[in-house]
Amino acid sequence: MFSQEHNGQLPLSMQADPTNPEIKVSWQILMMRQLEVPFAKHGDTGVFICPSHRHTYPMEAYRTYAINLTGGSPISNAPRLMTLSDPSTTAILAETKHEANGAGYVSLSGNVNGWGGKHRLEARHDEMMSMFMADGHVESMAVDDERVEEYLVNIRK
């Protein structure tokens, strides 16, 4: 939905709030508004919270998935869906570890092996993680699977 209304562009990690451009909001907030679902709070279950996070997070979470912006800045230069060369091997969302406040990382960005990269990924389903791919299917794989890096960097191809 977001991409349809934004010329094929994926949301950024944080971007100007359409209702108040002076405020920055996360991609999840933009999507929740578009889906007309309430903002997730600690302990909620909903579209952006994996029910299995309780196995790996130290507290109740309100965000457990990150948008894949690998290879670029999390606040500029979002990829466009129509330019992806191989949507079936391109991750859009991935399960992530928690930050201190109970939120999962909001994005994967920069170098795939750097500060914003794959070290943020988390396996919480029998040592497997889920990645939502650009063509709409979900891949389940180990964090150290050799395809993970390819699936992340394909967002810029």
CSV table of C-alpha atoms in Angstrom, one decimal:
chain,number,residue,atom,x,y,z
A,1,MET,CA,0.0,0.0,0.0
A,2,PHE,CA,2.7,2.5,1.0
A,3,SER,CA,4.6,1.9,-2.2
A,4,GLN,CA,1.5,2.2,-4.4
A,5,GLU,CA,0.9,5.7,-3.0
A,6,HIS,CA,4.6,6.7,-3.2
A,7,ASN,CA,5.6,5.9,-6.7
A,8,GLY,CA,6.9,2.5,-5.9
A,9,GLN,CA,9.2,3.7,-3.1
A,10,LEU,CA,9.7,1.8,0.1
A,11,PRO,CA,9.4,3.7,3.3
A,12,LEU,CA,12.5,5.0,5.1
A,13,SER,CA,13.4,3.9,8.6
A,14,MET,CA,12.4,7.4,9.8
A,15,GLN,CA,10.8,10.1,7.7
A,16,ALA,CA,8.7,13.2,8.0
A,17,ASP,CA,5.2,12.7,9.3
A,18,PRO,CA,2.7,13.5,6.5
A,19,THR,CA,0.4,15.1,9.1
A,20,ASN,CA,3.2,17.2,10.7
A,21,PRO,CA,6.4,17.4,8.6
A,22,GLU,CA,8.4,18.8,11.5
A,23,ILE,CA,8.2,15.4,13.3
A,24,LYS,CA,10.0,12.2,12.2
A,25,VAL,CA,8.1,8.9,12.5
A,26,SER,CA,9.1,5.3,11.8
A,27,TRP,CA,8.0,3.3,8.9
A,28,GLN,CA,5.8,1.2,11.3
A,29,ILE,CA,3.9,4.2,12.4
A,30,LEU,CA,3.2,5.2,8.8
A,31,MET,CA,2.1,1.6,8.0
A,32,MET,CA,-0.1,1.4,11.1
A,33,ARG,CA,-1.9,4.6,10.1
A,34,GLN,CA,-2.4,3.4,6.6
A,35,LEU,CA,-3.7,0.0,7.9
A,36,GLU,CA,-5.8,1.9,10.5
A,37,VAL,CA,-4.5,-0.2,13.3
A,38,PRO,CA,-3.6,1.3,16.7
A,39,PHE,CA,0.1,2.0,17.6
A,40,ALA,CA,1.6,-1.1,19.2
A,41,LYS,CA,2.4,-0.9,22.9
A,42,HIS,CA,4.5,-3.2,25.1
A,43,GLY,CA,2.8,-6.5,25.4
A,44,ASP,CA,0.5,-6.1,22.4
A,45,THR,CA,0.1,-8.6,19.7
A,46,GLY,CA,-0.4,-7.3,16.2
A,47,VAL,CA,0.9,-7.0,12.7
A,48,PHE,CA,4.4,-5.7,13.7
A,49,ILE,CA,5.0,-8.0,16.7
A,50,CYS,CA,6.1,-11.6,16.4
A,51,PRO,CA,4.3,-13.7,19.1
A,52,SER,CA,7.5,-15.7,19.6
A,53,HIS,CA,9.5,-12.6,20.6
A,54,ARG,CA,8.9,-13.6,24.2
A,55,HIS,CA,11.5,-16.4,23.7
A,56,THR,CA,14.3,-14.0,23.0
A,57,TYR,CA,13.4,-10.5,24.2
A,58,PRO,CA,14.0,-9.6,27.9
A,59,MET,CA,10.7,-7.7,28.0
A,60,GLU,CA,7.5,-7.1,26.2
A,61,ALA,CA,8.1,-5.6,22.7
A,62,TYR,CA,6.3,-3.2,20.5
A,63,ARG,CA,8.4,-3.8,17.4
A,64,THR,CA,10.1,-7.0,16.3
A,65,TYR,CA,10.6,-6.5,12.5
A,66,ALA,CA,13.0,-4.2,10.7
A,67,ILE,CA,12.8,-2.8,7.1
A,68,ASN,CA,15.7,-3.8,4.9
A,69,LEU,CA,17.6,-0.7,3.7
A,70,THR,CA,20.9,-2.4,3.5
A,71,GLY,CA,23.5,-0.6,1.4
A,72,GLY,CA,22.2,2.9,2.1
A,73,SER,CA,21.2,5.4,4.7
A,74,PRO,CA,18.2,4.5,6.8
A,75,ILE,CA,16.8,8.1,6.5
A,76,SER,CA,17.4,8.8,2.8
A,77,ASN,CA,17.5,7.0,-0.6
A,78,ALA,CA,14.8,4.3,-0.1
A,79,PRO,CA,14.7,1.7,-2.9
A,80,ARG,CA,11.8,1.4,-5.3
A,81,LEU,CA,10.0,-1.9,-5.7
A,82,MET,CA,9.8,-1.7,-9.5
A,83,THR,CA,13.6,-1.4,-9.8
A,84,LEU,CA,14.4,-4.6,-7.9
A,85,SER,CA,16.1,-7.1,-10.1
A,86,ASP,CA,15.0,-10.3,-8.3
A,87,PRO,CA,12.1,-9.8,-5.9
A,88,SER,CA,12.0,-13.5,-4.9
A,89,THR,CA,15.5,-13.2,-3.4
A,90,THR,CA,15.1,-9.6,-2.0
A,91,ALA,CA,14.2,-9.2,1.7
A,92,ILE,CA,11.9,-6.3,2.6
A,93,LEU,CA,11.4,-7.1,6.3
A,94,ALA,CA,13.4,-9.3,8.7
A,95,GLU,CA,13.1,-10.3,12.4
A,96,THR,CA,15.5,-8.4,14.6
A,97,LYS,CA,17.0,-8.4,18.1
A,98,HIS,CA,15.7,-5.9,20.7
A,99,GLU,CA,17.2,-2.6,21.7
A,100,ALA,CA,17.2,-1.6,25.4
A,101,ASN,CA,13.7,-0.1,25.3
A,102,GLY,CA,11.9,-3.2,24.1
A,103,ALA,CA,11.8,-2.2,20.5
A,104,GLY,CA,13.3,-4.3,17.8
A,105,TYR,CA,15.7,-2.4,15.5
A,106,VAL,CA,13.7,-0.3,13.1
A,107,SER,CA,15.9,-1.0,10.1
A,108,LEU,CA,18.9,-2.8,8.6
A,109,SER,CA,21.1,-0.2,6.8
A,110,GLY,CA,24.6,0.7,5.8
A,111,ASN,CA,27.1,-2.2,5.2
A,112,VAL,CA,25.6,-5.6,5.6
A,113,ASN,CA,28.4,-6.6,7.9
A,114,GLY,CA,28.6,-3.2,9.7
A,115,TRP,CA,26.8,-1.4,12.5
A,116,GLY,CA,23.4,-1.6,10.9
A,117,GLY,CA,23.7,-4.9,9.2
A,118,LYS,CA,23.0,-8.6,9.7
A,119,HIS,CA,24.2,-8.7,13.4
A,120,ARG,CA,20.8,-7.2,14.2
A,121,LEU,CA,18.9,-10.3,12.8
A,122,GLU,CA,17.4,-12.7,15.3
A,123,ALA,CA,16.3,-16.4,15.0
A,124,ARG,CA,13.4,-17.0,17.3
A,125,HIS,CA,11.7,-20.0,15.6
A,126,ASP,CA,13.6,-23.1,16.5
A,127,GLU,CA,16.9,-21.3,15.6
A,128,MET,CA,15.3,-19.9,12.4
A,129,MET,CA,14.2,-16.4,11.4
A,130,SER,CA,11.7,-15.2,9.0
A,131,MET,CA,12.3,-12.7,6.1
A,132,PHE,CA,9.4,-11.2,4.1
A,133,MET,CA,10.5,-11.1,0.5
A,134,ALA,CA,9.6,-8.5,-2.1
A,135,ASP,CA,7.5,-10.9,-4.1
A,136,GLY,CA,5.3,-11.5,-1.1
A,137,HIS,CA,6.6,-14.9,0.2
A,138,VAL,CA,8.3,-15.5,3.5
A,139,GLU,CA,11.6,-17.3,3.8
A,140,SER,CA,12.6,-19.2,7.0
A,141,MET,CA,16.3,-19.6,7.5
A,142,ALA,CA,19.1,-19.6,10.0
A,143,VAL,CA,20.8,-16.2,10.6
A,144,ASP,CA,24.1,-17.7,9.4
A,145,ASP,CA,22.6,-19.1,6.2
A,146,GLU,CA,24.8,-18.2,3.2
A,147,ARG,CA,21.8,-16.7,1.4
A,148,VAL,CA,21.1,-14.0,4.1
A,149,GLU,CA,23.7,-11.6,2.9
A,150,GLU,CA,22.5,-11.9,-0.7
A,151,TYR,CA,18.8,-11.4,0.3
A,152,LEU,CA,19.7,-8.2,2.2
A,153,VAL,CA,22.0,-6.6,-0.4
A,154,ASN,CA,19.6,-7.4,-3.3
A,155,ILE,CA,17.5,-4.5,-2.1
A,156,ARG,CA,19.9,-2.2,-4.0
A,157,LYS,CA,20.1,-4.3,-7.2
